[in-house]
Coordinates of C-alpha atoms and ligand atoms in Angstrom, one line a residue:
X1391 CA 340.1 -35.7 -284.1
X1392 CA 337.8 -37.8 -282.1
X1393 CA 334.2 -38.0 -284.1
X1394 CA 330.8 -37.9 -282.6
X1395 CA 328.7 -40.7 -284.2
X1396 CA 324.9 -41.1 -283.6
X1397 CA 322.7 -43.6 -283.9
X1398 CA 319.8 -44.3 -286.6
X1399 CA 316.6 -44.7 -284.8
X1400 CA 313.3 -44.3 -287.1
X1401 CA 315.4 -42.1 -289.9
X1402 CA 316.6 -40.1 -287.7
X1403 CA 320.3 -39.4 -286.3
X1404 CA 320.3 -39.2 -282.8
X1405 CA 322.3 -39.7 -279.0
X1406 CA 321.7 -42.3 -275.9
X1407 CA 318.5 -41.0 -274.1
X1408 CA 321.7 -41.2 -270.8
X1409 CA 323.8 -39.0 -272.8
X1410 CA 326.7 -41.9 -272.2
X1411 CA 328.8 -42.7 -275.0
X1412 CA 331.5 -45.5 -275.6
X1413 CA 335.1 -45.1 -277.3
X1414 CA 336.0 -46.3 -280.4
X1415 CA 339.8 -47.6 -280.4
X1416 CA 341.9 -47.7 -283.7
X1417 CA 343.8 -51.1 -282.7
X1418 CA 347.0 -50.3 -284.8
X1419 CA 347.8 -47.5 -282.7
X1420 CA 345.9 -47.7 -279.5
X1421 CA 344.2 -44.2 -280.3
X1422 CA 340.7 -43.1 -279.7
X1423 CA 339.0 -42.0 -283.7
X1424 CA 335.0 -41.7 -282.4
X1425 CA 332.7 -42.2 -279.8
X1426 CA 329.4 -43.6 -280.6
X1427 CA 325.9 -43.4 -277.8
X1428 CA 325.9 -46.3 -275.2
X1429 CA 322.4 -47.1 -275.7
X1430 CA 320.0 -49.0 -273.7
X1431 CA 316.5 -50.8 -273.7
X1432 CA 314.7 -47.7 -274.3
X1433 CA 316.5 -47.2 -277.7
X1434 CA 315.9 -50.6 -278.6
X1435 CA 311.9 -50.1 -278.0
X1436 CA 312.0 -47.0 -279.5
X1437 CA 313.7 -49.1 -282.6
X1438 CA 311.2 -51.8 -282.3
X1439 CA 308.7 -49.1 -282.9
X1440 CA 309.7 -47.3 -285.6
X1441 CA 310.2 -50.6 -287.6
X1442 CA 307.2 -52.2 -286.7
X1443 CA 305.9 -49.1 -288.0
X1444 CA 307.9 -49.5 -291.2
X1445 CA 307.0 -52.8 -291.9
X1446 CA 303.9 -52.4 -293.8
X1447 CA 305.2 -49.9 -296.3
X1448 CA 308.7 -52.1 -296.9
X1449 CA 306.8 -55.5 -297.3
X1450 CA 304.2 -53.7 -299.5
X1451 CA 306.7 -53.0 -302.1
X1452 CA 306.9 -55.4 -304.7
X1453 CA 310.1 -57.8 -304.3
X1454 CA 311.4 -55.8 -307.3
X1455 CA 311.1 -52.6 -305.7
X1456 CA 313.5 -53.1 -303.0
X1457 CA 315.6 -55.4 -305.2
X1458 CA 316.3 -51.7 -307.1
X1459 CA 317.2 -50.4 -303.5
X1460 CA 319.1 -53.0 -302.8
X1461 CA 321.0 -52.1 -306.1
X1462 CA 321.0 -48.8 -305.6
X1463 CA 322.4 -49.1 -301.7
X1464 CA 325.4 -51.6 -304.0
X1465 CA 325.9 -48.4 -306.1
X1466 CA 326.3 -46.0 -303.3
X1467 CA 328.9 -48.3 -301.3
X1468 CA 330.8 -48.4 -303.9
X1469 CA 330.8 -45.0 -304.7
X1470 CA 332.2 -44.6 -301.0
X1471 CA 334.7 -47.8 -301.6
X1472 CA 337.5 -45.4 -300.1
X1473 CA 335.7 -43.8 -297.5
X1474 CA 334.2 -47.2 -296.1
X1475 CA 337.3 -49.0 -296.6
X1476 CA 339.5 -46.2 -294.4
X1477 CA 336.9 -46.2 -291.5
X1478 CA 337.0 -50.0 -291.6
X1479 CA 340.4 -49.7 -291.0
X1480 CA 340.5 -47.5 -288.4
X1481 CA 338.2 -49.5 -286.2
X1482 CA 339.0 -52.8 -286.7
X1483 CA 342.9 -52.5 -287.9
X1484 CA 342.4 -54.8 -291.5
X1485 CA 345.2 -53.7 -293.6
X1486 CA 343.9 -51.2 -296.2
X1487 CA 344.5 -53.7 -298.9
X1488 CA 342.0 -56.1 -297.4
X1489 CA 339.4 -53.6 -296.6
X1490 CA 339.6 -51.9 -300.1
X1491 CA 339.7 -55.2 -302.2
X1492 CA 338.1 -57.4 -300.3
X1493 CA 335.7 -56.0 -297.8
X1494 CA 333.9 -53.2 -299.8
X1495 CA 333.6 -54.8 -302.8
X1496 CA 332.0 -57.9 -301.3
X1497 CA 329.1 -55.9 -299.3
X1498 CA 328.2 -54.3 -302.6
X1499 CA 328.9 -57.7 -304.7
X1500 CA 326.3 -59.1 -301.9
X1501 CA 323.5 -56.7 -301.9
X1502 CA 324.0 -57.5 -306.1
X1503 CA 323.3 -61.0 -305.6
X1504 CA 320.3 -60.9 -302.9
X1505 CA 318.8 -58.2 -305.0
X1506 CA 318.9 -60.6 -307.9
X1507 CA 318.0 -63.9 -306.6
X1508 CA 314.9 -62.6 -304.3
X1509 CA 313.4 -62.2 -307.6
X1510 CA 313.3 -65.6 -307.9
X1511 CA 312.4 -66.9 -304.7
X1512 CA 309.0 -68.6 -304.6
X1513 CA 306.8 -70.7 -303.0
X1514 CA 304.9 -74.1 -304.1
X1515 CA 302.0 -76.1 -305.2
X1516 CA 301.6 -79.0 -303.9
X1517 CA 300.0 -82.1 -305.1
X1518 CA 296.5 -82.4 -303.0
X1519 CA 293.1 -82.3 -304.7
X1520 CA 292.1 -82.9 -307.5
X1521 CA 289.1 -81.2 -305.6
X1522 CA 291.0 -77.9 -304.2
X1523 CA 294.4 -76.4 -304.6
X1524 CA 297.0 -76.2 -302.2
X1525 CA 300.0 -73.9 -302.0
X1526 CA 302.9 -72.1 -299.8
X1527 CA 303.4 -68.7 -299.9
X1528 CA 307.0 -66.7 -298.2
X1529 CA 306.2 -64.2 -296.2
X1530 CA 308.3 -61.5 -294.2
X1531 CA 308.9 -62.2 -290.6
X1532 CA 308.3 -59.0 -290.0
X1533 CA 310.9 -56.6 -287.2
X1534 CA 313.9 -58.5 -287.3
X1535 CA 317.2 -58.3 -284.7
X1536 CA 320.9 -58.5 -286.4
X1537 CA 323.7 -59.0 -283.9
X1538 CA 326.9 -58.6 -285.2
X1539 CA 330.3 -59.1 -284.9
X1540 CA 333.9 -57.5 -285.3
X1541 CA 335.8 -59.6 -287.4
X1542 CA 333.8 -58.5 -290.8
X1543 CA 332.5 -55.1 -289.1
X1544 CA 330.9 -54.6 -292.4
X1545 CA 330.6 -57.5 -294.4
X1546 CA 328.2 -59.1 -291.7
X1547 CA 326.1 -56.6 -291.5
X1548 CA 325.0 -57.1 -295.1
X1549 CA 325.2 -60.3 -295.0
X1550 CA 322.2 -60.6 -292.6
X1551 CA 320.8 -57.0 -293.9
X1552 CA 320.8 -57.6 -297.5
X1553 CA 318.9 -60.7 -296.7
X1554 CA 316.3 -59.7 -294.4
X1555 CA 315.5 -56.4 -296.4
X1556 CA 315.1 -58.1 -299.7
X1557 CA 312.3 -60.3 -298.4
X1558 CA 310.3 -57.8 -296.8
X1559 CA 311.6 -57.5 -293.2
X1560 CA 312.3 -54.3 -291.3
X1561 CA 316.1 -54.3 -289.6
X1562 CA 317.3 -53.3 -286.0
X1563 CA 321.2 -54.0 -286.5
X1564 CA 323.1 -54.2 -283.2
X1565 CA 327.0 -53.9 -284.4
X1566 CA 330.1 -55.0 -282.1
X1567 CA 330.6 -51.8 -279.5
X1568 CA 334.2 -52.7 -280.6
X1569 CA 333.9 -51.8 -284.4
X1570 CA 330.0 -50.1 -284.7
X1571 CA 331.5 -47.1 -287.0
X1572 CA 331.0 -48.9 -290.4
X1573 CA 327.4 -50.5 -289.6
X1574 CA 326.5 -46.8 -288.6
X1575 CA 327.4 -45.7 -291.8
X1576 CA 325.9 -48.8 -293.8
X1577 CA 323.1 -47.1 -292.3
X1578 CA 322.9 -43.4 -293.8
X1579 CA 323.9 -45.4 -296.7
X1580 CA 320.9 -47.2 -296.8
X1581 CA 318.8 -44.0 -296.1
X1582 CA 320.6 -42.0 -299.3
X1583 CA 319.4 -45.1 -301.2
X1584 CA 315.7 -44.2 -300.6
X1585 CA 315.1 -46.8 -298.5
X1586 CA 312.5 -45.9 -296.3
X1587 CA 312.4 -44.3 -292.6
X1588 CA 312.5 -47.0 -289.9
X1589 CA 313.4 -50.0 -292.2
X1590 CA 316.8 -49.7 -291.1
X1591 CA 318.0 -49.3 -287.9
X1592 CA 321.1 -49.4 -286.5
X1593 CA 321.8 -49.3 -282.6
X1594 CA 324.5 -49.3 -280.3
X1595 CA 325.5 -50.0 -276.5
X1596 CA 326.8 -53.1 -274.6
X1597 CA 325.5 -56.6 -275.7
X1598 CA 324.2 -57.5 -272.6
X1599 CA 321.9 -54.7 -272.5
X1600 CA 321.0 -53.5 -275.7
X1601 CA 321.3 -57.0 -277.6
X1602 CA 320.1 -58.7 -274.9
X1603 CA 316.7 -56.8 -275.0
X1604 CA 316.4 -56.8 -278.2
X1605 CA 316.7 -60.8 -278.2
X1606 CA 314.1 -60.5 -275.3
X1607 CA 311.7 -57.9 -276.7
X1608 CA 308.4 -59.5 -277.9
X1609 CA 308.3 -57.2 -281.0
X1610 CA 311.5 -59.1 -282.9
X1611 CA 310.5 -62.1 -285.0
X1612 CA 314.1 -63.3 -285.5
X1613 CA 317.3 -62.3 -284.1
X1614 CA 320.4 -63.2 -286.6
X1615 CA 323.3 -63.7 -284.8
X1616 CA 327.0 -64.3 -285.5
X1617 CA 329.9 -64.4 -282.8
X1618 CA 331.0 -66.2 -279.4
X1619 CA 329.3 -69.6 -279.0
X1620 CA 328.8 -68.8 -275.4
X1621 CA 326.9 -65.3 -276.3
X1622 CA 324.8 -68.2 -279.0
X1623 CA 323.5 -70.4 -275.8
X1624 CA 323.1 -67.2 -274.0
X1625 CA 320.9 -65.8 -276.7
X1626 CA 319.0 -69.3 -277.0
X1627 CA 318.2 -69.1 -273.7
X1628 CA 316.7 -65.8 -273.9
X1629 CA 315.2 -65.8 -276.9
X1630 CA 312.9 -68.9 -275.7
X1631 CA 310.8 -67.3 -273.9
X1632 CA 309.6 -65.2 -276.6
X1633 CA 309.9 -68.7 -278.7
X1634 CA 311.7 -66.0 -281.1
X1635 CA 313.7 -68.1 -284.1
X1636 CA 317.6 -67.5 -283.7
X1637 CA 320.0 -68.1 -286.5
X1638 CA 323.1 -68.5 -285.3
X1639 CA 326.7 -68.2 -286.9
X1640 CA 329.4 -69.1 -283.7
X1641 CA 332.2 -70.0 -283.2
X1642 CA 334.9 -72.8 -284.8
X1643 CA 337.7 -74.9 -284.4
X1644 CA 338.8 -75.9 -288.1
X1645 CA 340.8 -78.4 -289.7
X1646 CA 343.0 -78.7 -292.1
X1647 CA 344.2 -82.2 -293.2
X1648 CA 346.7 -83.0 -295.4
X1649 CA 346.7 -86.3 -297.1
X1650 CA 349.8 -88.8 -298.0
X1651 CA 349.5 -87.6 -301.8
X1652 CA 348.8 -84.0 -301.0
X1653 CA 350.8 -81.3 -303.1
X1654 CA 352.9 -80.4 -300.2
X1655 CA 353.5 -76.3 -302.1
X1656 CA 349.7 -75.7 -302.7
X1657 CA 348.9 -76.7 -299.2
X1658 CA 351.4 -74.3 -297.9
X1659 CA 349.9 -71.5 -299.9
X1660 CA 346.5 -72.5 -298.3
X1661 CA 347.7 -72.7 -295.0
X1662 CA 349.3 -69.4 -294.9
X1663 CA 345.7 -68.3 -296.1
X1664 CA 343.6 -70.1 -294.2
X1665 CA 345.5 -69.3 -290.8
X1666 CA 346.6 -66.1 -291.3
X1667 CA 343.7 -64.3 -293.3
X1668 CA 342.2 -61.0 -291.3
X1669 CA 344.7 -61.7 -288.6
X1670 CA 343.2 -65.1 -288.4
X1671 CA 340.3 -63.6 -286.9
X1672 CA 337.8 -65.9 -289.0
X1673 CA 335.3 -68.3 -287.6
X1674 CA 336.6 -70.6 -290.4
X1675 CA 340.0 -70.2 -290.0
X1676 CA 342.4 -72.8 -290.1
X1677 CA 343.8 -73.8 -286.8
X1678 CA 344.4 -77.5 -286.2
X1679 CA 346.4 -78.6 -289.1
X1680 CA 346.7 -82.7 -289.2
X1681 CA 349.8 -83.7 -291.5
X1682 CA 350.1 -87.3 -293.1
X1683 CA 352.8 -88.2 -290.9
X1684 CA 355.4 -89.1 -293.8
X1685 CA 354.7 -85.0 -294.9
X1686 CA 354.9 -83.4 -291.9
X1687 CA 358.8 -82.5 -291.4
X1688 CA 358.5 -80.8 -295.4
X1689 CA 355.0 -79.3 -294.5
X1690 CA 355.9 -77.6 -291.2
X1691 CA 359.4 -76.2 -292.6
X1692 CA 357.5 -74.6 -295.8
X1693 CA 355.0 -73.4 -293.8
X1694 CA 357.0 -71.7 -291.5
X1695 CA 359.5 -70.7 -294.5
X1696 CA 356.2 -68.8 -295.8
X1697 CA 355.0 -67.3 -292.6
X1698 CA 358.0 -65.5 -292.0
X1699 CA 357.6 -63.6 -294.9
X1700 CA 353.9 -61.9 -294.1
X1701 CA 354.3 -58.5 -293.3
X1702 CA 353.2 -57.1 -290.0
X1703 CA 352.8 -52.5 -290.0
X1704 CA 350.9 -49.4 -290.8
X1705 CA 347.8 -50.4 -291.8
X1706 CA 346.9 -47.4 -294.0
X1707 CA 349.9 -49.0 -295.8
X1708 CA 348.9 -51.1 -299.2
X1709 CA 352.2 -52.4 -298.8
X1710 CA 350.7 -54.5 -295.1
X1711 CA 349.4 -57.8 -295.3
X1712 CA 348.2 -58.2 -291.6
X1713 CA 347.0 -56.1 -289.4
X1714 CA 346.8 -55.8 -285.6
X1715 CA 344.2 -58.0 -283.9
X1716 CA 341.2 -55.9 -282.9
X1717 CA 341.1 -55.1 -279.5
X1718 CA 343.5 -55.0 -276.3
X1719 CA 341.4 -57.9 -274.6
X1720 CA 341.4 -59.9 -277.4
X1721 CA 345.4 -59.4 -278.0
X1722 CA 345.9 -60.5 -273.8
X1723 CA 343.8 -63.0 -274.9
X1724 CA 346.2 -64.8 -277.5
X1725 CA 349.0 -63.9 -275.8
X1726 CA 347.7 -66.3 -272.7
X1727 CA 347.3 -68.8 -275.1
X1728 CA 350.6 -68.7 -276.8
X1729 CA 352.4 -68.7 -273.0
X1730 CA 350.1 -71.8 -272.0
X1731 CA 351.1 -73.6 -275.2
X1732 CA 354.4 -73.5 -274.4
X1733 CA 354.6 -74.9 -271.5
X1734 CA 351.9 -77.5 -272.5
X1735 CA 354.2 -79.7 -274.3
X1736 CA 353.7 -78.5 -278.0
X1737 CA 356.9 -77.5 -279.9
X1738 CA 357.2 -74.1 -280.4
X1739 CA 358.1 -73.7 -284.4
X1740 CA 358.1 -70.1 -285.2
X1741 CA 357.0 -67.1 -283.2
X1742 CA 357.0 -64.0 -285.2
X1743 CA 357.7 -60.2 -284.4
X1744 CA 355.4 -57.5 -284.1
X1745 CA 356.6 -54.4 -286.2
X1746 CA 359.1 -52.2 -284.6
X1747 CA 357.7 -48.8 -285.8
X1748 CA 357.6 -46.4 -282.8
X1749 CA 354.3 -45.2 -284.0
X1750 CA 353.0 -48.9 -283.8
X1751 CA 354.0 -49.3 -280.2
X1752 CA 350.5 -49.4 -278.9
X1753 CA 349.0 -51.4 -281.1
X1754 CA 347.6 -54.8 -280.7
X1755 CA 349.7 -56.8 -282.7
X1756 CA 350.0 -60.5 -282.7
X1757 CA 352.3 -62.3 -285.0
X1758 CA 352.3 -65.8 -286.6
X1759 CA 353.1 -68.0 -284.5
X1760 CA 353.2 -72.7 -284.7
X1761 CA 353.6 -75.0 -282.1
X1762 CA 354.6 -78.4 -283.7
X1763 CA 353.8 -81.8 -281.9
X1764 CA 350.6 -81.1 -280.7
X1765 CA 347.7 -83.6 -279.7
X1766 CA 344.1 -83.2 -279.1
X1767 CA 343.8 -82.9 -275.9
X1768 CA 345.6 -79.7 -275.8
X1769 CA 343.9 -76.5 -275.2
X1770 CA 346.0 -74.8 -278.5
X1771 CA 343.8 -77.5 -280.4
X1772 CA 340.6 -77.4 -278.6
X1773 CA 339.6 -73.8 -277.6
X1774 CA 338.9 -71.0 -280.5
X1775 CA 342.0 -68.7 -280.5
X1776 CA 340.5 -66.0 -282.8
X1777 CA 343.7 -65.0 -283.9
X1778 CA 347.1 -66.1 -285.9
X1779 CA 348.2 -69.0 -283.8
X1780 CA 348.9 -72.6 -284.7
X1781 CA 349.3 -76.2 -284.3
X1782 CA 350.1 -79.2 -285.9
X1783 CA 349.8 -82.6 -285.5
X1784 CA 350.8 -85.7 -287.2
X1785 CA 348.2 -88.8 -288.2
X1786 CA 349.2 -92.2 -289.8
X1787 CA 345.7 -93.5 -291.7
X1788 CA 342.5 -91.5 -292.8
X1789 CA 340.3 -92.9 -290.1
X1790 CA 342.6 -91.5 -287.8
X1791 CA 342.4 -88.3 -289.3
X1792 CA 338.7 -88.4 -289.3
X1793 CA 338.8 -89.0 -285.5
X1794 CA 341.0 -86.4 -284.6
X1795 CA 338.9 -83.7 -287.1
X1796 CA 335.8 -84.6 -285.7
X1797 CA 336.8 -85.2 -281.6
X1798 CA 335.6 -81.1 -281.3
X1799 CA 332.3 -79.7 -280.1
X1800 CA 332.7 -77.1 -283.3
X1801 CA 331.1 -77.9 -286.5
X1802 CA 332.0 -75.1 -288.7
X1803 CA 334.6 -76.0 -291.2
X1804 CA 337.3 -78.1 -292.4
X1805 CA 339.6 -78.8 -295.5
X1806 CA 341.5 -81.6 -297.3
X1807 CA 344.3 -81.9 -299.2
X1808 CA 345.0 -84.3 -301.5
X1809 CA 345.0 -85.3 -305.9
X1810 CA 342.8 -87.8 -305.0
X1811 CA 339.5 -86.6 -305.7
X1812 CA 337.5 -90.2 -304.5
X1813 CA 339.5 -90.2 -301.3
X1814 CA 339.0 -86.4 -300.3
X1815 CA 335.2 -86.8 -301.5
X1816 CA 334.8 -90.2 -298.8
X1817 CA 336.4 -88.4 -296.0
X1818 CA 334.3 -85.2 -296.6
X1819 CA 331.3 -86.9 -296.2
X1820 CA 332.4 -88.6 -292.8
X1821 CA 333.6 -85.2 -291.3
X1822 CA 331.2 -82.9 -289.1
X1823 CA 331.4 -79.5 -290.5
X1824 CA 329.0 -77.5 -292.6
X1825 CA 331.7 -76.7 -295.1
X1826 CA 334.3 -78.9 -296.2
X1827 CA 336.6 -77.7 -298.8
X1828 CA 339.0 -80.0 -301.0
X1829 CA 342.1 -78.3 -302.0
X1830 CA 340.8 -75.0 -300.9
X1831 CA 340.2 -73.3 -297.0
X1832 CA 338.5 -70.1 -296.6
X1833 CA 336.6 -70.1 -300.1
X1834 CA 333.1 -68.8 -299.8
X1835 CA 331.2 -67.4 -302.3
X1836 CA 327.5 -65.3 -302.4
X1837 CA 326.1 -68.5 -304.1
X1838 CA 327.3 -70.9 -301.8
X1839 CA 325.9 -71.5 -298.1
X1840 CA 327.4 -70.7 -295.1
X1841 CA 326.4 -71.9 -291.3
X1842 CA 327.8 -74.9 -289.5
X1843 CA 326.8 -77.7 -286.7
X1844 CA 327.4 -78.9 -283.7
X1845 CA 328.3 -75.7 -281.4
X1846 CA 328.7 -73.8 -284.3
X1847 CA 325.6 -73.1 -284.7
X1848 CA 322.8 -73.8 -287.2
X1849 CA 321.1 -71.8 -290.1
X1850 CA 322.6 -70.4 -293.3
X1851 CA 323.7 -67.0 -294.2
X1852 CA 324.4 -66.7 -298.3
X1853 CA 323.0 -68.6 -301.1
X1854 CA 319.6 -69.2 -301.9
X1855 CA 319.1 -70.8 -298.1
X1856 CA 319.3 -67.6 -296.5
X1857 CA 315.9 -66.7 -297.7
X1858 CA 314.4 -69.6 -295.4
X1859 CA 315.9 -67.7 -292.4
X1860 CA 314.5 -64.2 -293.1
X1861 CA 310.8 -65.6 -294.2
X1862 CA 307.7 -67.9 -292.6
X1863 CA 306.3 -70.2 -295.4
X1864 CA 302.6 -70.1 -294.9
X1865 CA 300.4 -72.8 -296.8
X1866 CA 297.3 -71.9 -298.2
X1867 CA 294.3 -74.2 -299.4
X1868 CA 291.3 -73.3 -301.4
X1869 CA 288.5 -75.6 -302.2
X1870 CA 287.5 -75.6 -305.5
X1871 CA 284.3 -77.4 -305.5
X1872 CA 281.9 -75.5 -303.3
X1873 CA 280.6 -79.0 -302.1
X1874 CA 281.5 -81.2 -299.0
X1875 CA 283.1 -83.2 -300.8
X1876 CA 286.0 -83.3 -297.9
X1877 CA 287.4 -86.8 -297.4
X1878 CA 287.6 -86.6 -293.6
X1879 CA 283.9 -84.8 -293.1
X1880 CA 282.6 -88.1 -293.1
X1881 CA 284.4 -89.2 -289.4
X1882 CA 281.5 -86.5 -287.4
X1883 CA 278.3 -88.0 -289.5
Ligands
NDP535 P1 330.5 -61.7 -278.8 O1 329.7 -63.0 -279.1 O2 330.4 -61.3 -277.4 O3 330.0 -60.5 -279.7 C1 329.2 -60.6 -280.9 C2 328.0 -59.6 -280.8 O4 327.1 -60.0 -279.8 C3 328.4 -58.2 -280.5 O5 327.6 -57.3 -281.2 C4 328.1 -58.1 -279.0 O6 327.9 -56.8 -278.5 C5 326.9 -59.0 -278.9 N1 326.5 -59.5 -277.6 C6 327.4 -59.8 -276.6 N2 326.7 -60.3 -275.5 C7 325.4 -60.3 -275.9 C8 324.2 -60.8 -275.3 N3 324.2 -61.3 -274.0 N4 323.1 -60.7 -275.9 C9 323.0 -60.3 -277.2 N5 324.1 -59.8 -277.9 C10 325.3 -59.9 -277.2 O7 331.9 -61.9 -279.2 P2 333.2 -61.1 -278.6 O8 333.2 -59.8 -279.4 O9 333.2 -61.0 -277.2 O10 334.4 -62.1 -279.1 C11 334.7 -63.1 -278.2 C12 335.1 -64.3 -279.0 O11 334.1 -64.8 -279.8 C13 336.3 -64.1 -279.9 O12 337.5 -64.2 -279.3 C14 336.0 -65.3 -280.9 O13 336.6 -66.4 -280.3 C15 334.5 -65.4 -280.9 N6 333.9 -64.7 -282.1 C16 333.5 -65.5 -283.1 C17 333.0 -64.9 -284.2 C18 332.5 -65.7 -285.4 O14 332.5 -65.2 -286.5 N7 332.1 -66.9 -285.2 C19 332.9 -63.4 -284.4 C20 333.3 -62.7 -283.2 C21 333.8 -63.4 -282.1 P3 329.2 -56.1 -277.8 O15 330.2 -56.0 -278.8 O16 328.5 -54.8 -277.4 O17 329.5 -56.9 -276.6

């Protein structure tokens, strides 16, 4: 059965003021599940209204007031673990053992942790005076825009949502028209929580109208963004003429070196991870690997000994590791890819198969597949695939590495592998990334900050440092002498 979905405007559930509506696509099997509104810039004012509107009430509470929402909005996702999980499934085609253990329980884990540390965020006095006193305050932005993406159809929504809300802003979220179905119901979610009418909305249509306008509408403070780098400059460029702030999460083209010493078996194990993880649809995801060249021949036959052995299927299955990838575009996409890598002079190591079920036939699926002897110059090791496709390349001496790691316009993430904790430590600090792991990839935890440089974009989602992007520190100064006793008075007498 095909499912209406409406959108949340102002606390109430309703369609496009066109009537038009877009199909939602269930990428393991090619099958329409639910049509949601194809809105346009008329939804997004009537958005910006209702949570400008909102924004007194929400940033009158008390910080522990929504922190108990927050909580409360944690609770109630959980409660609906199943429910959410299955719906993520079906529009974005993550196995059912991601989206139930990983997914769900992270957006409520989330909320947990922004509700808790906004408690203690806080401005500062500073050391001026002795003759007044001197201090910053955080204050709420006000309306701000969330753009989202498909990879995490849920998880990125309260990334940016938890954030925002728990420091006083009011929320238009603008989900991925390819996977909108969970953000819609993050959104009732929110409402059952008691969190008031208009704080958050969630809105759907194309990008280029209805996130486009609400980039350009004077009303939004901030716009947090994560996806395409293109769509990032794009959004830059509109968003100066309001000189709105944009945070922006884009793309990446990550690295994964593994040093002389390196424990050949634990790097495997991250590989597989770090590659294949959600389809290796992951902005961090590792997709240039740079092998020590006296460890390469063991590294790339273990790693393609462990990459037969993921299993491709039914994603309501438990039994399914990976999933389709989520959209017929995107799986034309790789495929060009794969075809131009093989005849660009890269060694094709292992290409897997997509599952032969019959009822599977339709769906998007992409297996693992490693090219072998590839340089830098190559497009396999230069452009973001977005999906489960590798290559490798060998180096000779650390400085190498570091110049082949760092000759990318992406500044997202990296890892290194080695038992030597110095050496990993000195080449992390020469590498151009916002996160470098040692002996991990793909680790990333509510405390810990996430964001890159370069044309990855800048600001932080997570950790303490997302509070910077969803508040304005204003200072405030009070004399405390009643007398003009003001150094710089002088200068006009
Ligand atoms: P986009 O950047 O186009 O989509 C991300 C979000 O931005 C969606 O909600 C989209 O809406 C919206 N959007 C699109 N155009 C505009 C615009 N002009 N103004 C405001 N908002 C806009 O990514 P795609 O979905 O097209 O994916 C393309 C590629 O981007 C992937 O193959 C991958 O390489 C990369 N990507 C990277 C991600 C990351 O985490 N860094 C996440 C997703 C993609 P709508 O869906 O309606 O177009």
């Amino acid at each position: 059965m095909v499912e209406k979905y409406k959108v949340l405007i102002g606390g109430e559930w309703g369609d496009s003021a066109s009537g038009e509506t877009s199909e939602v696509v269930n990428p393991a099997n090619g099958e329409v599940v639910a049509t949601v509104p194809k809105c346009g810039a008329g939804e997004v004012d009537a958005c910006v209204t209702a949570a400008a509107a909102a924004f007194p009430e929400w940033s009158g509470k008390t910080v522990a007031e929504r922190s108990k929402l927050l909580l409360e909005l944690s609770r109630l996702i959980m409660a609906n673990q199943e429910s959410l999980a299955r719906l993520e499934t079906m529009e974005h085609g993550s196995p059912i053992r991601k989206t139930m253990n990983f997914d769900v329980p992270l957006c409520a884990e989330q909320l947990e942790y922004f509700a808790g540390v906004a408690r203690g965020i806080t401005g500062e006095t500073l050391p001026v005076g002795p003759w007044c006193l001197s201090m910053t305050v955080r204050q709420p932005l006000g309306v701000v825009g969330l753009i989202t993406p498909w990879n995490f159809p849920a998880l990125m929504v309260v990334w940016k949502l938890g954030a925002a809300l728990a420091m006083g802003n009011t929320c238009i979220v603008k989900p991925p028209s390819i996977a909108p179905l969970t953000a819609l119901k993050l959104g009732g979610l929110a409402m059952e929580a008691g969190i008031p009418k208009g704080v958050v909305n969630v809105i759907t249509g194309p990008g280029e109208t209805v996130g486009e306008a609400l980039v350009g509408h004077p009303g939004v403070a901030k716009i947090g963004f994560t996806g395409d780098t293109a769509t990032g400059k794009r959004i830059m460029r509109v968003a100066s003429d309001t000189v709105k702030q944009v945070g922006l999460e884009l793309g990446g083209k990550n690295a994964f070196v593994i040093l002389e010493d390196a424990d050949v078996d634990s790097a495997v194990e991250g590989a597989v991870f770090g590659a294949y993880f959600n389809t290796g649809q992951v902005c961090a995801a590792a997709s240039r690997f740079y092998v020590h060249q006296s460890l390469y021949d063991e590294f790339s036959e273990k790693f393609v000994a462990a990459s037969k052995t993921l299993r491709l299927g039914d994603t309501m299955d438990f039994a399914t590791v990976l999933g389709p990838v989520a959209y017929k575009g995107h799986r034309d996409k790789i495929a060009g890819f794969v075809e131009r890598a093989k005849n660009s002079g890269a060694k094709l190591l292992f290409e897997g198969e997509r599952p032969s079920a019959p009822a599977l036939q339709e769906g998007y699926f992409v297996a693992p597949t490693i090219f072998g002897d590839c340089t830098n110059d190559m497009e396999l090791m230069r452009d973001e695939i977005f999906g489960p496709v590798v290559g490798l390349s060998r180096f000779g001496s650390p400085d190498e590495a570091i110049g082949l790691v760092n000759d990318t316009p992406y500044g997202l993430s990296a890892s290194i592998w080695t038992k030597d904790t110095r050496a990993g430590l000195a080449m992390a600090s020469q590498i151009q990334a916002g996160t470098v792991w040692i002996n991990e990839h793909l680790i990333i935890f509510c405390e810990t900050p996430w964001g890159g440089c370069k044309e990855s974009g800048w600001g932080k989602d997570l950790s303490k440092m997302v509070f910077d992007e969803y508040t304005m520190t204003k200072h405030i100064y009070v004399d405390l002498t009643g007398q003009p006793v003001k150094p710089w008075y002088g200068i006009l007498k």
